[in-house]
Each structure stands twice: as C-alpha cells, then as structure tokens.
mmCIF file of C-alpha atoms in Angstrom:
data_model
loop_
_atom_site.group_PDB
_atom_site.id
_atom_site.type_symbol
_atom_site.label_atom_id
_atom_site.label_comp_id
_atom_site.label_asym_id
_atom_site.label_seq_id
_atom_site.Cartn_x
_atom_site.Cartn_y
_atom_site.Cartn_z
ATOM 1 C CA MET A 1 251.977 76.214 166.134
ATOM 2 C CA PRO A 2 255.674 74.764 166.411
ATOM 3 C CA THR A 3 258.021 76.455 169.243
ATOM 4 C CA GLN A 4 261.217 78.464 168.503
ATOM 5 C CA GLN A 5 262.848 75.112 169.519
ATOM 6 C CA GLN A 6 260.970 72.899 167.256
ATOM 7 C CA ILE A 7 261.467 75.720 164.356
ATOM 8 C CA HIS A 8 265.609 75.694 164.547
ATOM 9 C CA SER A 9 265.372 72.164 164.866
ATOM 10 C CA ALA A 10 263.224 71.657 161.546
ATOM 11 C CA TYR A 11 265.837 74.460 159.333
ATOM 12 C CA GLN A 12 268.802 72.362 160.666
ATOM 13 C CA LEU A 13 267.804 70.080 158.923
ATOM 14 C CA ALA A 14 266.566 71.783 156.056
ATOM 15 C CA LYS A 15 268.976 73.735 155.555
ATOM 16 C CA GLN A 16 271.651 70.089 155.647
ATOM 17 C CA GLN A 17 269.394 68.362 153.211
ATOM 18 C CA PHE A 18 269.283 71.715 150.506
ATOM 19 C CA ALA A 19 273.284 71.680 151.511
ATOM 20 C CA ASP A 20 273.620 68.365 150.069
ATOM 21 C CA MET A 21 271.865 70.031 146.594
ATOM 22 C CA GLY A 22 274.276 72.529 146.758
ATOM 23 C CA ILE A 23 272.311 75.389 148.223
ATOM 24 C CA ASP A 24 273.076 77.321 151.216
ATOM 25 C CA THR A 25 269.757 77.920 152.720
ATOM 26 C CA ASP A 26 271.706 81.052 155.198
ATOM 27 C CA ASN A 27 272.747 83.253 151.904
ATOM 28 C CA VAL A 28 268.901 82.140 150.338
ATOM 29 C CA ILE A 29 267.455 84.226 153.320
ATOM 30 C CA LYS A 30 268.868 86.977 153.436
ATOM 31 C CA ALA A 31 269.065 87.534 149.884
ATOM 32 C CA VAL A 32 265.178 86.659 148.952
ATOM 33 C CA ASN A 33 264.684 89.301 152.103
ATOM 34 C CA GLU A 34 266.280 92.212 150.551
ATOM 35 C CA ILE A 35 263.409 91.986 147.359
ATOM 36 C CA PRO A 36 261.507 94.656 147.536
ATOM 37 C CA ILE A 37 257.888 93.780 147.114
ATOM 38 C CA SER A 38 255.760 96.730 145.836
ATOM 39 C CA ILE A 39 252.322 96.574 147.900
ATOM 40 C CA HIS A 40 249.468 98.533 146.383
ATOM 41 C CA CYS A 41 247.323 100.756 148.598
ATOM 42 C CA TRP A 42 243.907 100.259 146.935
ATOM 43 C CA GLN A 43 243.842 97.027 148.156
ATOM 44 C CA GLY A 44 242.563 98.904 151.642
ATOM 45 C CA ASP A 45 239.530 100.792 150.412
ATOM 46 C CA ASP A 46 238.550 99.024 146.998
ATOM 47 C CA VAL A 47 240.282 101.630 144.677
ATOM 48 C CA ARG A 48 238.466 104.601 146.151
ATOM 49 C CA GLY A 49 241.444 107.160 146.790
ATOM 50 C CA PHE A 50 240.495 110.544 148.326
ATOM 51 C CA GLU A 51 239.911 112.513 145.697
ATOM 52 C CA ASN A 52 236.305 112.493 146.115
ATOM 53 C CA PRO A 53 235.515 108.598 148.125
ATOM 54 C CA GLU A 54 231.456 108.486 146.630
ATOM 55 C CA GLN A 55 233.239 108.669 142.885
ATOM 56 C CA ALA A 56 232.198 104.874 141.142
ATOM 57 C CA LEU A 57 234.695 103.120 140.022
ATOM 58 C CA SER A 58 234.811 103.073 135.940
ATOM 59 C CA GLY A 59 237.295 101.960 133.389
ATOM 60 C CA GLY A 60 236.940 98.545 133.329
ATOM 61 C CA ILE A 61 237.797 97.784 136.906
ATOM 62 C CA GLN A 62 235.492 97.019 139.715
ATOM 63 C CA ALA A 63 235.771 95.505 143.350
ATOM 64 C CA THR A 64 233.113 93.670 144.025
ATOM 65 C CA GLY A 65 232.345 92.566 148.211
ATOM 66 C CA ASN A 66 231.395 94.773 151.464
ATOM 67 C CA TYR A 67 233.418 93.040 153.978
ATOM 68 C CA PRO A 68 233.359 96.325 156.702
ATOM 69 C CA GLY A 69 236.145 97.547 158.053
ATOM 70 C CA ARG A 70 237.026 100.086 154.547
ATOM 71 C CA ALA A 71 239.621 102.129 155.154
ATOM 72 C CA ARG A 72 237.719 105.572 154.837
ATOM 73 C CA THR A 73 240.482 107.974 155.118
ATOM 74 C CA PRO A 74 244.495 108.124 155.052
ATOM 75 C CA ALA A 75 244.763 107.820 158.171
ATOM 76 C CA GLU A 76 242.918 104.930 158.466
ATOM 77 C CA LEU A 77 244.833 103.066 155.414
ATOM 78 C CA ARG A 78 248.205 103.760 157.048
ATOM 79 C CA GLN A 79 247.127 102.219 160.389
ATOM 80 C CA ASP A 80 245.834 99.216 157.848
ATOM 81 C CA LEU A 81 248.942 99.072 156.379
ATOM 82 C CA ASP A 82 250.996 99.401 159.468
ATOM 83 C CA LYS A 83 248.916 96.048 160.455
ATOM 84 C CA ALA A 84 249.582 94.179 157.466
ATOM 85 C CA PHE A 85 253.665 95.224 156.489
ATOM 86 C CA SER A 86 253.983 94.215 160.880
ATOM 87 C CA LEU A 87 252.794 90.405 159.172
ATOM 88 C CA ILE A 88 255.215 90.472 155.955
ATOM 89 C CA PRO A 89 258.896 89.899 155.718
ATOM 90 C CA GLY A 90 261.418 91.420 153.797
ATOM 91 C CA ALA A 91 261.473 94.421 151.672
ATOM 92 C CA LYS A 92 258.830 96.714 150.701
ATOM 93 C CA ARG A 93 257.303 99.392 149.188
ATOM 94 C CA LEU A 94 254.599 101.593 148.371
ATOM 95 C CA ASN A 95 252.390 101.760 146.006
ATOM 96 C CA LEU A 96 250.091 104.923 145.532
ATOM 97 C CA HIS A 97 247.454 105.830 142.721
ATOM 98 C CA ALA A 98 246.967 109.499 141.945
ATOM 99 C CA ILE A 99 243.654 109.600 143.968
ATOM 100 C CA TYR A 100 245.107 109.071 146.911
ATOM 101 C CA LEU A 101 246.402 112.573 147.342
ATOM 102 C CA GLU A 102 245.203 114.761 150.182
ATOM 103 C CA SER A 103 244.292 118.254 150.055
ATOM 104 C CA ASP A 104 241.276 120.019 152.219
ATOM 105 C CA GLN A 105 240.454 121.219 148.801
ATOM 106 C CA PRO A 106 239.813 119.635 145.678
ATOM 107 C CA VAL A 107 242.465 119.211 143.507
ATOM 108 C CA PRO A 108 242.123 118.993 139.438
ATOM 109 C CA ARG A 109 244.153 115.892 139.093
ATOM 110 C CA ASP A 110 245.893 118.023 135.550
ATOM 111 C CA GLN A 111 247.193 120.117 138.766
ATOM 112 C CA ILE A 112 248.114 117.355 141.428
ATOM 113 C CA LYS A 113 251.559 118.537 142.821
ATOM 114 C CA PRO A 114 254.435 116.572 145.394
ATOM 115 C CA GLU A 115 252.853 118.681 148.550
ATOM 116 C CA HIS A 116 250.043 116.843 148.432
ATOM 117 C CA PHE A 117 251.147 113.801 149.239
ATOM 118 C CA LYS A 118 253.767 115.199 151.517
ATOM 119 C CA ASN A 119 252.067 112.620 154.206
ATOM 120 C CA TRP A 120 253.023 109.297 152.539
ATOM 121 C CA VAL A 121 256.859 110.439 152.335
ATOM 122 C CA GLU A 122 256.801 111.282 156.219
ATOM 123 C CA TRP A 123 255.203 107.729 156.381
ATOM 124 C CA ALA A 124 257.571 106.257 154.375
ATOM 125 C CA LYS A 125 260.845 107.428 155.922
ATOM 126 C CA ARG A 126 259.646 106.372 159.464
ATOM 127 C CA ASN A 127 258.879 102.720 158.056
ATOM 128 C CA GLU A 128 261.664 103.046 155.885
ATOM 129 C CA LEU A 129 259.751 102.026 153.109
ATOM 130 C CA GLY A 130 260.059 103.133 149.317
ATOM 131 C CA LEU A 131 257.560 104.841 147.327
ATOM 132 C CA ASP A 132 256.456 104.025 143.760
ATOM 133 C CA PHE A 133 253.246 106.055 141.461
ATOM 134 C CA ASN A 134 251.169 105.582 138.999
ATOM 135 C CA PRO A 135 248.501 108.417 137.728
ATOM 136 C CA SER A 136 244.545 107.753 137.751
ATOM 137 C CA CYS A 137 243.591 107.686 134.339
ATOM 138 C CA PHE A 138 239.927 106.303 134.930
ATOM 139 C CA SER A 139 237.013 107.032 137.484
ATOM 140 C CA HIS A 140 236.280 110.688 136.674
ATOM 141 C CA PRO A 141 234.160 112.943 134.383
ATOM 142 C CA LEU A 142 237.194 112.832 131.787
ATOM 143 C CA SER A 143 236.937 109.343 130.850
ATOM 144 C CA GLU A 144 233.620 107.982 131.280
ATOM 145 C CA ASP A 145 233.461 107.966 127.127
ATOM 146 C CA GLY A 146 236.294 105.557 127.321
ATOM 147 C CA PHE A 147 239.277 107.149 126.186
ATOM 148 C CA THR A 148 241.707 109.175 127.966
ATOM 149 C CA LEU A 149 245.339 109.281 126.329
ATOM 150 C CA SER A 150 243.515 108.454 122.821
ATOM 151 C CA HIS A 151 241.132 111.080 122.971
ATOM 152 C CA PRO A 152 240.151 112.178 119.720
ATOM 153 C CA ASP A 153 239.583 115.733 121.768
ATOM 154 C CA ALA A 154 242.401 117.692 122.160
ATOM 155 C CA GLU A 155 241.514 119.163 125.441
ATOM 156 C CA ILE A 156 240.226 116.488 127.187
ATOM 157 C CA ARG A 157 243.751 114.944 126.246
ATOM 158 C CA GLN A 158 245.548 117.653 126.744
ATOM 159 C CA PHE A 159 244.304 116.909 130.329
ATOM 160 C CA TRP A 160 245.417 113.878 131.125
ATOM 161 C CA ILE A 161 249.074 114.071 129.434
ATOM 162 C CA ASP A 162 248.970 117.046 131.766
ATOM 163 C CA HIS A 163 247.795 114.678 134.492
ATOM 164 C CA CYS A 164 250.585 112.448 133.835
ATOM 165 C CA LYS A 165 253.486 115.154 133.292
ATOM 166 C CA ALA A 166 252.369 116.273 137.223
ATOM 167 C CA SER A 167 252.550 112.751 138.004
ATOM 168 C CA ARG A 168 256.245 112.029 136.754
ATOM 169 C CA LYS A 169 256.949 115.399 139.273
ATOM 170 C CA ILE A 170 255.806 113.352 141.880
ATOM 171 C CA SER A 171 257.692 110.755 141.122
ATOM 172 C CA GLU A 172 260.549 111.953 141.016
ATOM 173 C CA TYR A 173 259.571 113.654 144.445
ATOM 174 C CA PHE A 174 259.158 110.372 145.889
ATOM 175 C CA GLY A 175 262.688 109.294 144.853
ATOM 176 C CA LYS A 176 264.642 112.500 145.992
ATOM 177 C CA GLU A 177 262.929 112.027 148.997
ATOM 178 C CA LEU A 178 263.746 108.619 149.831
ATOM 179 C CA GLY A 179 266.958 107.647 147.710
ATOM 180 C CA THR A 180 265.411 105.269 145.993
ATOM 181 C CA PRO A 181 263.797 105.586 142.469
ATOM 182 C CA SER A 182 259.929 105.713 142.211
ATOM 183 C CA VAL A 183 258.618 103.430 138.776
ATOM 184 C CA MET A 184 255.481 105.213 137.936
ATOM 185 C CA ASN A 185 253.264 102.990 135.706
ATOM 186 C CA ILE A 186 250.941 104.404 133.022
ATOM 187 C CA TRP A 187 247.609 102.245 132.163
ATOM 188 C CA VAL A 188 244.798 103.582 130.493
ATOM 189 C CA PRO A 189 241.412 102.200 130.306
ATOM 190 C CA ASP A 190 241.232 103.239 126.798
ATOM 191 C CA GLY A 191 238.709 101.111 124.242
ATOM 192 C CA MET A 192 235.476 100.125 122.652
ATOM 193 C CA LYS A 193 232.575 97.999 123.432
ATOM 194 C CA ASP A 194 232.258 96.744 120.338
ATOM 195 C CA VAL A 195 234.031 96.840 117.393
ATOM 196 C CA PRO A 196 235.770 99.897 115.396
ATOM 197 C CA ILE A 197 236.393 101.128 112.078
ATOM 198 C CA ASP A 198 240.049 102.673 112.782
ATOM 199 C CA ARG A 199 242.409 101.013 115.242
ATOM 200 C CA LEU A 200 245.137 103.139 113.949
ATOM 201 C CA ALA A 201 244.226 106.562 115.130
ATOM 202 C CA PRO A 202 243.909 105.923 118.635
ATOM 203 C CA ARG A 203 247.238 104.089 119.234
ATOM 204 C CA GLN A 204 249.078 107.326 116.778
ATOM 205 C CA ARG A 205 247.356 109.093 119.222
ATOM 206 C CA LEU A 206 248.231 107.378 122.485
ATOM 207 C CA MET A 207 251.850 107.217 121.140
ATOM 208 C CA ALA A 208 251.657 111.099 120.353
ATOM 209 C CA SER A 209 250.654 111.524 124.237
ATOM 210 C CA LEU A 210 253.127 109.214 126.244
ATOM 211 C CA ASP A 211 255.716 111.081 123.556
ATOM 212 C CA GLU A 212 254.721 114.075 125.497
ATOM 213 C CA ILE A 213 254.538 113.010 128.757
ATOM 214 C CA ILE A 214 258.052 111.867 129.121
ATOM 215 C CA ALA A 215 259.597 113.868 126.999
ATOM 216 C CA GLU A 216 261.076 115.575 129.782
ATOM 217 C CA PRO A 217 264.274 114.008 130.935
ATOM 218 C CA ILE A 218 263.841 112.697 134.973
ATOM 219 C CA ASP A 219 267.142 111.091 136.150
ATOM 220 C CA SER A 220 266.498 106.784 136.969
ATOM 221 C CA ALA A 221 268.292 107.421 140.043
ATOM 222 C CA PHE A 222 265.212 109.459 141.179
ATOM 223 C CA HIS A 223 262.177 107.801 138.449
ATOM 224 C CA LYS A 224 261.254 105.527 136.263
ATOM 225 C CA ASP A 225 258.526 105.223 134.018
ATOM 226 C CA ALA A 226 256.594 102.572 132.966
ATOM 227 C CA VAL A 227 253.866 101.372 130.593
ATOM 228 C CA GLU A 228 251.439 98.951 130.801
ATOM 229 C CA SER A 229 249.088 96.499 128.574
ATOM 230 C CA LYS A 230 245.523 95.478 129.082
ATOM 231 C CA LEU A 231 243.332 92.791 126.540
ATOM 232 C CA PHE A 232 240.420 94.092 127.990
ATOM 233 C CA GLY A 233 238.155 95.697 130.156
ATOM 234 C CA ILE A 234 234.641 96.330 131.220
ATOM 235 C CA GLY A 235 233.393 98.734 128.015
ATOM 236 C CA ALA A 236 235.882 97.901 126.158
ATOM 237 C CA GLU A 237 235.709 94.334 125.234
ATOM 238 C CA ALA A 238 235.968 94.761 121.566
ATOM 239 C CA TYR A 239 238.887 97.101 120.941
ATOM 240 C CA THR A 240 241.960 98.208 124.179
ATOM 241 C CA VAL A 241 243.796 100.790 122.829
ATOM 242 C CA GLY A 242 246.739 100.061 125.131
ATOM 243 C CA SER A 243 247.611 96.104 123.892
ATOM 244 C CA ASN A 244 250.653 94.261 124.665
ATOM 245 C CA GLU A 245 251.785 95.082 121.183
ATOM 246 C CA PHE A 246 251.884 98.400 121.139
ATOM 247 C CA TYR A 247 253.517 99.007 124.295
ATOM 248 C CA MET A 248 255.713 96.201 123.927
ATOM 249 C CA GLY A 249 257.233 98.405 120.873
ATOM 250 C CA TYR A 250 256.862 101.523 123.095
ATOM 251 C CA ALA A 251 258.971 100.170 125.736
ATOM 252 C CA ALA A 252 261.310 98.830 123.196
ATOM 253 C CA THR A 253 261.959 101.522 121.455
ATOM 254 C CA ARG A 254 261.946 104.447 124.136
ATOM 255 C CA ASP A 255 263.771 102.285 126.488
ATOM 256 C CA ILE A 256 261.229 102.724 129.502
ATOM 257 C CA LEU A 257 260.014 99.809 131.445
ATOM 258 C CA LEU A 258 257.598 97.565 130.302
ATOM 259 C CA CYS A 259 254.549 96.217 132.671
ATOM 260 C CA LEU A 260 253.526 93.071 132.143
ATOM 261 C CA ASP A 261 250.225 92.127 134.838
ATOM 262 C CA ALA A 262 249.769 88.264 135.326
ATOM 263 C CA GLY A 263 245.881 89.000 134.705
ATOM 264 C CA HIS A 264 246.447 91.160 131.458
ATOM 265 C CA PHE A 265 246.280 88.727 128.649
ATOM 266 C CA HIS A 266 244.195 85.856 127.447
ATOM 267 C CA PRO A 267 243.043 83.250 129.759
ATOM 268 C CA THR A 268 245.487 80.954 128.961
ATOM 269 C CA GLU A 269 248.787 83.035 128.216
ATOM 270 C CA VAL A 270 250.807 83.556 131.208
ATOM 271 C CA ILE A 271 253.652 86.162 131.869
ATOM 272 C CA SER A 272 255.657 84.013 133.259
ATOM 273 C CA ASP A 273 256.891 82.692 129.550
ATOM 274 C CA LYS A 274 256.362 86.583 128.480
ATOM 275 C CA ILE A 275 259.780 87.517 130.984
ATOM 276 C CA SER A 276 262.617 85.794 129.257
ATOM 277 C CA ALA A 277 261.220 86.862 125.536
ATOM 278 C CA CYS A 278 260.452 90.329 126.670
ATOM 279 C CA SER A 279 264.429 90.728 128.454
ATOM 280 C CA LEU A 280 266.069 90.458 125.079
ATOM 281 C CA TYR A 281 264.070 93.987 123.795
ATOM 282 C CA VAL A 282 263.630 95.859 126.932
ATOM 283 C CA LYS A 283 266.156 96.249 129.987
ATOM 284 C CA GLU A 284 264.009 96.350 132.558
ATOM 285 C CA PHE A 285 260.262 95.627 134.060
ATOM 286 C CA LEU A 286 257.273 95.892 136.076
ATOM 287 C CA LEU A 287 255.058 93.270 137.461
ATOM 288 C CA HIS A 288 252.006 93.122 138.413
ATOM 289 C CA VAL A 289 251.372 90.208 139.987
ATOM 290 C CA THR A 290 247.825 88.987 140.878
ATOM 291 C CA ARG A 291 245.297 86.119 139.968
ATOM 292 C CA PRO A 292 242.572 86.062 137.302
ATOM 293 C CA ILE A 293 240.024 83.941 137.072
ATOM 294 C CA ARG A 294 238.658 83.914 133.548
ATOM 295 C CA TRP A 295 239.422 87.565 133.427
ATOM 296 C CA ASP A 296 241.313 90.418 134.747
ATOM 297 C CA SER A 297 239.684 89.743 137.781
ATOM 298 C CA ASP A 298 242.406 90.540 140.319
ATOM 299 C CA HIS A 299 242.080 88.179 142.831
ATOM 300 C CA VAL A 300 244.571 87.759 145.944
ATOM 301 C CA VAL A 301 247.596 85.968 144.903
ATOM 302 C CA LEU A 302 248.236 82.271 146.488
ATOM 303 C CA LEU A 303 250.884 80.188 146.071
ATOM 304 C CA ASP A 304 249.536 78.637 142.590
ATOM 305 C CA ASP A 305 252.117 77.311 139.399
ATOM 306 C CA GLU A 306 251.976 80.652 137.780
ATOM 307 C CA THR A 307 253.072 82.894 140.911
ATOM 308 C CA GLN A 308 256.243 79.803 141.762
ATOM 309 C CA ALA A 309 256.550 79.644 137.400
ATOM 310 C CA ILE A 310 257.252 84.373 137.390
ATOM 311 C CA ALA A 311 259.655 84.245 141.197
ATOM 312 C CA ASN A 312 261.335 81.228 138.746
ATOM 313 C CA GLU A 313 262.090 83.009 135.617
ATOM 314 C CA ILE A 314 262.945 86.083 138.026
ATOM 315 C CA VAL A 315 265.655 83.397 139.971
ATOM 316 C CA ARG A 316 266.782 81.306 137.168
ATOM 317 C CA ASN A 317 267.745 84.315 134.868
ATOM 318 C CA LYS A 318 269.440 86.576 137.864
ATOM 319 C CA LEU A 319 266.864 89.403 136.605
ATOM 320 C CA PHE A 320 267.052 90.901 140.268
ATOM 321 C CA ASP A 321 268.266 94.171 138.944
ATOM 322 C CA ARG A 322 265.943 94.556 136.430
ATOM 323 C CA VAL A 323 262.887 93.486 137.337
ATOM 324 C CA ASN A 324 260.523 95.008 139.887
ATOM 325 C CA VAL A 325 258.244 92.957 141.800
ATOM 326 C CA GLY A 326 254.393 94.798 142.570
ATOM 327 C CA LEU A 327 251.318 93.396 143.502
ATOM 328 C CA ASP A 328 247.878 94.029 141.759
ATOM 329 C CA PHE A 329 244.178 93.044 143.795
ATOM 330 C CA PHE A 330 241.422 94.119 145.162
ATOM 331 C CA ASP A 331 239.101 92.228 147.386
ATOM 332 C CA ALA A 332 236.862 93.913 149.411
ATOM 333 C CA SER A 333 234.759 90.182 149.472
ATOM 334 C CA ILE A 334 237.660 89.088 152.467
ATOM 335 C CA ASN A 335 239.589 91.571 155.329
ATOM 336 C CA ARG A 336 241.453 93.428 153.097
ATOM 337 C CA VAL A 337 243.761 93.733 155.551
ATOM 338 C CA ALA A 338 244.333 89.859 155.573
ATOM 339 C CA ALA A 339 244.060 90.563 151.406
ATOM 340 C CA TRP A 340 247.460 92.520 151.830
ATOM 341 C CA VAL A 341 249.057 89.080 153.894
ATOM 342 C CA ILE A 342 248.142 86.712 152.407
ATOM 343 C CA GLY A 343 249.485 87.679 148.862
ATOM 344 C CA THR A 344 252.536 88.864 149.849
ATOM 345 C CA ARG A 345 253.729 86.753 152.098
ATOM 346 C CA ASN A 346 252.314 84.019 148.666
ATOM 347 C CA THR A 347 254.959 86.413 146.716
ATOM 348 C CA ARG A 348 257.814 86.125 148.867
ATOM 349 C CA LYS A 349 257.041 82.049 148.916
ATOM 350 C CA ALA A 350 257.100 81.659 145.792
ATOM 351 C CA LEU A 351 260.555 83.208 145.474
ATOM 352 C CA LEU A 352 262.231 81.717 148.654
ATOM 353 C CA LYS A 353 260.777 78.412 146.840
ATOM 354 C CA ALA A 354 262.626 79.748 143.761
ATOM 355 C CA MET A 355 266.025 79.895 145.737
ATOM 356 C CA LEU A 356 265.539 76.859 146.399
ATOM 357 C CA GLU A 357 266.259 75.153 143.380
ATOM 358 C CA PRO A 358 268.769 72.482 142.520
ATOM 359 C CA GLU A 359 269.289 74.955 139.676
ATOM 360 C CA THR A 360 273.298 73.905 138.926
ATOM 361 C CA GLN A 361 272.476 70.382 138.483
ATOM 362 C CA LEU A 362 269.289 70.654 136.855
ATOM 363 C CA ARG A 363 271.377 72.523 134.228
ATOM 364 C CA LEU A 364 273.518 70.281 133.652
ATOM 365 C CA ALA A 365 270.928 67.738 133.212
ATOM 366 C CA GLU A 366 269.330 70.022 130.549
ATOM 367 C CA ASN A 367 272.348 71.212 128.896
ATOM 368 C CA SER A 368 273.079 67.297 128.019
ATOM 369 C CA GLY A 369 270.172 66.040 127.332
ATOM 370 C CA ASP A 370 269.073 63.880 129.983
ATOM 371 C CA TYR A 371 265.624 65.168 130.210
ATOM 372 C CA THR A 372 264.493 61.995 132.486
ATOM 373 C CA THR A 373 267.226 63.493 135.587
ATOM 374 C CA ARG A 374 265.651 67.254 134.523
ATOM 375 C CA LEU A 375 261.996 65.882 135.288
ATOM 376 C CA ALA A 376 262.977 63.710 138.583
ATOM 377 C CA VAL A 377 264.584 66.563 140.262
ATOM 378 C CA LEU A 378 262.313 69.640 139.300
ATOM 379 C CA GLU A 379 259.534 66.793 140.974
ATOM 380 C CA GLU A 380 261.476 65.955 143.523
ATOM 381 C CA ASN A 381 262.242 69.538 144.435
ATOM 382 C CA ARG A 382 258.315 69.906 144.909
ATOM 383 C CA SER A 383 258.154 68.245 148.291
ATOM 384 C CA ALA A 384 261.913 69.510 149.605
ATOM 385 C CA PRO A 385 261.535 71.067 153.229
ATOM 386 C CA TRP A 386 261.630 74.614 151.952
ATOM 387 C CA ALA A 387 258.742 75.388 154.539
ATOM 388 C CA ALA A 388 261.084 74.704 157.348
ATOM 389 C CA VAL A 389 263.122 77.479 155.921
ATOM 390 C CA TRP A 390 260.006 80.075 155.194
ATOM 391 C CA ASP A 391 258.990 79.215 158.962
ATOM 392 C CA TYR A 392 262.823 79.591 160.381
ATOM 393 C CA TYR A 393 263.221 83.195 157.651
ATOM 394 C CA CYS A 394 259.776 84.175 159.561
ATOM 395 C CA LEU A 395 260.975 83.614 163.142
ATOM 396 C CA MET A 396 264.068 85.397 162.134
ATOM 397 C CA ASN A 397 262.433 88.395 160.648
ATOM 398 C CA GLN A 398 260.013 88.750 163.680
ATOM 399 C CA VAL A 399 256.685 88.079 161.850
ATOM 400 C CA PRO A 400 254.280 85.158 163.174
ATOM 401 C CA VAL A 401 255.018 81.517 161.623
ATOM 402 C CA GLY A 402 252.636 79.217 160.139
ATOM 403 C CA LEU A 403 248.847 80.936 160.683
ATOM 404 C CA ASP A 404 249.866 82.388 163.921
ATOM 405 C CA TRP A 405 249.357 86.327 161.970
ATOM 406 C CA LEU A 406 245.368 85.641 161.315
ATOM 407 C CA ARG A 407 245.146 86.101 165.396
ATOM 408 C CA ASP A 408 246.620 89.823 165.159
ATOM 409 C CA ILE A 409 243.982 89.729 161.719
ATOM 410 C CA LYS A 410 241.547 88.537 163.561
ATOM 411 C CA GLU A 411 241.725 90.817 167.099
ATOM 412 C CA TYR A 412 242.450 93.525 164.783
ATOM 413 C CA GLU A 413 239.276 92.996 162.870
ATOM 414 C CA GLU A 414 237.283 93.511 166.228
ATOM 415 C CA THR A 415 239.161 96.213 168.034
ATOM 416 C CA VAL A 416 239.363 98.793 164.828
ATOM 417 C CA LEU A 417 237.871 96.961 161.151
ATOM 418 C CA LEU A 418 234.306 96.590 163.126
ATOM 419 C CA ARG A 419 234.583 99.473 165.062
ATOM 420 C CA ARG A 420 234.451 101.784 161.866
ATOM 421 C CA ASP A 421 231.259 100.524 160.423
ATOM 422 C CA ALA A 422 229.584 100.855 163.538
ATOM 423 C CA GLU A 423 230.578 104.995 163.787
#
C-alpha cells in the first residue's frame, strides 16, 4: 500500500487537477465528512434482534448464508459495530429496530419503553453518534397472516398501532438524549400472496392506523416520522398495501418524511430519478441505500452506477438538509462486519465523487444546449483522480487506506468472531 508521503503527493497532484476545474478539494473533504450515514444494526445478526433471537424471520424478508461469528448478544453487536465504525470515515449514526431492546424479562412489543434502549443511548453518547429507530412489524405471531396496521381484526390492528406509538416515544427519547433528531421509519409487510378482490379497504385501514400513530405531535428537534413503500415481499407477491403511490400521497399530505428504498421498486426502476420529482412534494426524505438483484434481496452496497446516481442527485440539487442517508442490507454469506465497512465506505465514496464533479461547467453546457460538451465532461470526469482524494480523506480521518482495513477485519475474525462459534 502507498506510504503517507505517497498519499500526500498524489493528493497534491489531484488537488491541482480539480482546482483547474474550479473545485476546492479541501472544502469537499470537509463537507463530505459532515454528512451522516445511518448504519443499520441488523446486518450484524441477520435481523434476529434480542426480543426472541430464535424467532424465524418473516414478513417477506430473509437473510441468506451462515457465515461464522454472528452477534448473539447486545454486547457482541456493539463490539462488532465498534470495529466497523473504526474503519469507516465520516459522520455516522446507528439505525435500530425495536427488536433490539434489552430486558431481563419478555416485553410485549406494544409495551416497549425508552428504558429498554438505555444501553444503546449510553453507547451512542460515548461514540458521539445519533440514533434512528424503526418499529418491528414482522417476525411476530400477530404478523404471520400477512397483515399488521391494515389487519381486518381491530384488536390485532390496535396492537401494532400501540407498538408504533411506543416506538415514537423511544425515538423522541433518542433525540432528547443525543441532541439530534431520530428518524423513525414505519415499514409494514402487509399484503397478499395472490390476487385480492378488495384493494381499497386494507389501504383505508392502513391510513387510519397511521393517522392514529402520528396524531400526538412530537417536536421535530427530537423525532421525525417516515413511511416506506415496497413493491412486494415473499408472501405478498400479488398485492402490497403500502405501495409507492400510497406512501407518496401519505407523506405529502401529512407533511412527514418519505423513505425511498433502492430495492423496493420494479427491477428497472431506480430511486435516483425519483428524488428530484418527489422533492417537489415532500419536504424531507429518508433513503435506504442498498443493492437489489432482481428483487429486494438487499445485497451489500457497491460503488455502482445507481449508488453514484443517488449521490449525484443529492449533491447536484443541494438536498443535504432534506435527505437522510441510511443503509439497509443484510448478508449472512460473508463476514458481517466487512459488509458494513464495504457498503458504508462505498456510499461515502459516491458522495465524495459527486462533490468532485465540475458542476458549474456542466450546468453551463446544459443550459446553453451544448450537450456534446456535457457528455464529454461527464465521461472525462469518470477517470479524474478522485481516488487520490479518497485516500487522503481516509488518512486524515485516521482510518485505513485502500484494502488495509481488510487486515483488521481478518484479524478480528480470527480473534473474536470464530471464537463465538467455538463456545
């Protein structure tokens, strides 16, 4: 790997090349470092949580693979997160699901309280992190028939409403304790495997349930509500109650956040193109950056065209104060800690590359109708020395440069993860 002197030298050359395009790389490094990425806790344990780790994962989602070293306790999960976070540059948050509570006694989901997450808050304080939250409306006996907030049984529906209400209070607690608002995202697996007769009634029930959930005002300085659509899940192939159109309309009319998940649309759809359109109607977004393959399979984020396009849309449209960047994937076929590192570093790389784009030159070309120059500049910029800026950025953040982080992961696997399976 390059020495520190080589990294500095390469950066100075890249800095001058970008300066010739009107880009101040020092300012870019400072700006990209301040964009928080909310990293999802559930990659570390295959979405099992600590309510009942033996509960089968259900609700149209699944984690595949059996790589050794899965976190089995809150302490192990936080240990793994500490390792991952030490290898990732830039501002970070942690996104928790309700099933990651800690209690000596079983706690019904409609009765969860802030006290069940106090250890997470103390950990976040030590690490100077913000926390985000999600109700867990899946992998539960009362969700096994495919319906939660839109359930035809009023008693079951009320259970999930109360669970979401309790989750909002926990989210508010995070915001008050940590001094940064917690984004609480509601996703439900409601739908049908085969073609329904009545598509309207479940959506009416879902709308009424959501209205009841968000009825109590909570200061946005502490908590923000978000809703997330999906095309389909396993067991809901024919009909999903919370469709894109449903939640787009709901977020716009209730003035809450819209979550766009990169894996929740048709295989040929991308969320990068939706960001600007939705920004005309929704004041704030939550993004779940992931990598679908043919369906919502949630593979580890790559530095691919769509990840880059998502970052470009945020940067080109100056949406930093309106977009909350989060990740959502769970891969049990590879080292789980490495998956966090790869996916998060790739997301940060995409944001850095987007900020190193000669936007002024490109806009001038586009606005004058000079599409030849626009295309030429875009293509030439693909091979601009952004990697030298990235290496320098990592060095300044005291995290490994290049593949040096992989040595840390392999050592951690040998000394920590493999020993868990031997116990």
